[in-house]
PDB file of C-alpha atoms in Angstrom:
ATOM      1  CA  MET A   1      98.059  21.695 -15.411  1.00 58.00           C
ATOM      2  CA  THR A   2      98.565  18.007 -16.149  1.00 66.00           C
ATOM      3  CA  SER A   3      99.120  15.348 -13.548  1.00 80.00           C
ATOM      4  CA  PRO A   4     102.272  13.229 -13.397  1.00 80.00           C
ATOM      5  CA  HIS A   5     100.184  10.261 -14.504  1.00 85.00           C
ATOM      6  CA  HIS A   6      99.179  12.094 -17.693  1.00 89.00           C
ATOM      7  CA  ASP A   7     102.789  13.103 -18.333  1.00 90.00           C
ATOM      8  CA  GLU A   8     103.881   9.472 -18.110  1.00 92.00           C
ATOM      9  CA  LEU A   9     101.058   8.461 -20.411  1.00 93.00           C
ATOM     10  CA  PHE A  10     102.002  11.118 -22.998  1.00 92.00           C
ATOM     11  CA  LEU A  11     105.648  10.068 -22.773  1.00 93.00           C
ATOM     12  CA  ALA A  12     104.695   6.404 -23.347  1.00 94.00           C
ATOM     13  CA  ILE A  13     102.519   7.362 -26.316  1.00 95.00           C
ATOM     14  CA  GLY A  14     105.399   9.389 -27.756  1.00 94.00           C
ATOM     15  CA  ARG A  15     107.739   6.435 -27.400  1.00 96.00           C
ATOM     16  CA  LEU A  16     105.226   4.167 -29.122  1.00 96.00           C
ATOM     17  CA  GLU A  17     104.837   6.636 -31.981  1.00 96.00           C
ATOM     18  CA  GLY A  18     108.601   6.743 -32.374  1.00 95.00           C
ATOM     19  CA  LYS A  19     108.832   2.972 -32.464  1.00 97.00           C
ATOM     20  CA  VAL A  20     105.987   2.712 -34.988  1.00 97.00           C
ATOM     21  CA  ASP A  21     107.696   5.310 -37.199  1.00 96.00           C
ATOM     22  CA  SER A  22     110.944   3.359 -36.948  1.00 97.00           C
ATOM     23  CA  LEU A  23     109.192   0.107 -37.870  1.00 97.00           C
ATOM     24  CA  LEU A  24     107.495   1.749 -40.857  1.00 97.00           C
ATOM     25  CA  ALA A  25     110.821   3.129 -42.065  1.00 97.00           C
ATOM     26  CA  MET A  26     112.439  -0.300 -41.724  1.00 97.00           C
ATOM     27  CA  GLN A  27     109.556  -1.905 -43.616  1.00 98.00           C
ATOM     28  CA  GLY A  28     109.941   0.625 -46.424  1.00 97.00           C
ATOM     29  CA  HIS A  29     113.660  -0.124 -46.620  1.00 97.00           C
ATOM     30  CA  GLN A  30     112.971  -3.870 -46.732  1.00 98.00           C
ATOM     31  CA  GLN A  31     110.443  -3.379 -49.535  1.00 98.00           C
ATOM     32  CA  GLU A  32     113.001  -1.419 -51.578  1.00 98.00           C
ATOM     33  CA  GLU A  33     115.603  -4.144 -51.065  1.00 98.00           C
ATOM     34  CA  LEU A  34     113.073  -6.784 -52.082  1.00 98.00           C
ATOM     35  CA  LYS A  35     112.309  -4.877 -55.306  1.00 98.00           C
ATOM     36  CA  GLU A  36     116.039  -4.637 -56.072  1.00 98.00           C
ATOM     37  CA  HIS A  37     116.489  -8.371 -55.449  1.00 98.00           C
ATOM     38  CA  ASP A  38     113.490  -9.186 -57.641  1.00 98.00           C
ATOM     39  CA  ASN A  39     115.001  -7.137 -60.469  1.00 98.00           C
ATOM     40  CA  ARG A  40     118.387  -8.817 -60.086  1.00 98.00           C
ATOM     41  CA  ILE A  41     116.822 -12.286 -60.044  1.00 98.00           C
ATOM     42  CA  ARG A  42     114.748 -11.458 -63.138  1.00 98.00           C
ATOM     43  CA  VAL A  43     117.890 -10.369 -65.026  1.00 98.00           C
ATOM     44  CA  LEU A  44     119.764 -13.516 -63.975  1.00 98.00           C
ATOM     45  CA  GLU A  45     116.873 -15.790 -64.957  1.00 98.00           C
ATOM     46  CA  HIS A  46     116.628 -14.082 -68.347  1.00 98.00           C
ATOM     47  CA  ALA A  47     120.362 -14.519 -68.943  1.00 98.00           C
ATOM     48  CA  LYS A  48     120.147 -18.171 -67.873  1.00 98.00           C
ATOM     49  CA  GLY A  49     117.279 -18.734 -70.307  1.00 98.00           C
ATOM     50  CA  GLN A  50     119.288 -17.235 -73.154  1.00 98.00           C
ATOM     51  CA  ILE A  51     122.326 -19.355 -72.340  1.00 98.00           C
ATOM     52  CA  MET A  52     120.197 -22.503 -72.160  1.00 98.00           C
ATOM     53  CA  GLY A  53     118.659 -21.642 -75.535  1.00 98.00           C
ATOM     54  CA  TYR A  54     122.062 -21.124 -77.127  1.00 98.00           C
ATOM     55  CA  ALA A  55     123.330 -24.367 -75.581  1.00 98.00           C
ATOM     56  CA  ALA A  56     120.324 -26.267 -76.938  1.00 98.00           C
ATOM     57  CA  ALA A  57     120.825 -24.801 -80.410  1.00 98.00           C
ATOM     58  CA  ILE A  58     124.537 -25.638 -80.388  1.00 98.00           C
ATOM     59  CA  GLY A  59     123.788 -29.166 -79.141  1.00 97.00           C
ATOM     60  CA  ALA A  60     121.220 -29.717 -81.902  1.00 97.00           C
ATOM     61  CA  GLY A  61     123.624 -28.370 -84.510  1.00 97.00           C
ATOM     62  CA  MET A  62     126.459 -30.577 -83.307  1.00 97.00           C
ATOM     63  CA  SER A  63     124.139 -33.592 -83.304  1.00 97.00           C
ATOM     64  CA  MET A  64     123.165 -32.924 -86.926  1.00 97.00           C
ATOM     65  CA  ILE A  65     126.839 -32.555 -87.913  1.00 96.00           C
ATOM     66  CA  VAL A  66     127.801 -35.810 -86.168  1.00 96.00           C
ATOM     67  CA  ASN A  67     124.885 -37.658 -87.795  1.00 95.00           C
ATOM     68  CA  TYR A  68     125.826 -36.258 -91.220  1.00 95.00           C
ATOM     69  CA  LEU A  69     129.492 -37.209 -90.790  1.00 94.00           C
ATOM     70  CA  ALA A  70     128.608 -40.684 -89.504  1.00 93.00           C
ATOM     71  CA  LYS A  71     126.519 -41.390 -92.621  1.00 92.00           C
ATOM     72  CA  HIS A  72     129.052 -40.029 -95.083  1.00 88.00           C
ATOM     73  CA  ILE A  73     132.321 -41.312 -93.677  1.00 82.00           C
TER      74      ILE A  73
END
């Protein structure tokens, strides 16, 4: 037979285990969200890089056209 002191101790340990399990589950959820955000940011940065490349190419092309027209008009 266990004493009331042991029962309280076992109950406290059970509560702590429950809280630790809850914290671990929350940490796992946060890690999944972080992975999703990393993927979204990577896609956005890639798209931004492509747009900046196209803009640079268009700007260089327009500059060459303006220089050509300025010399020949």
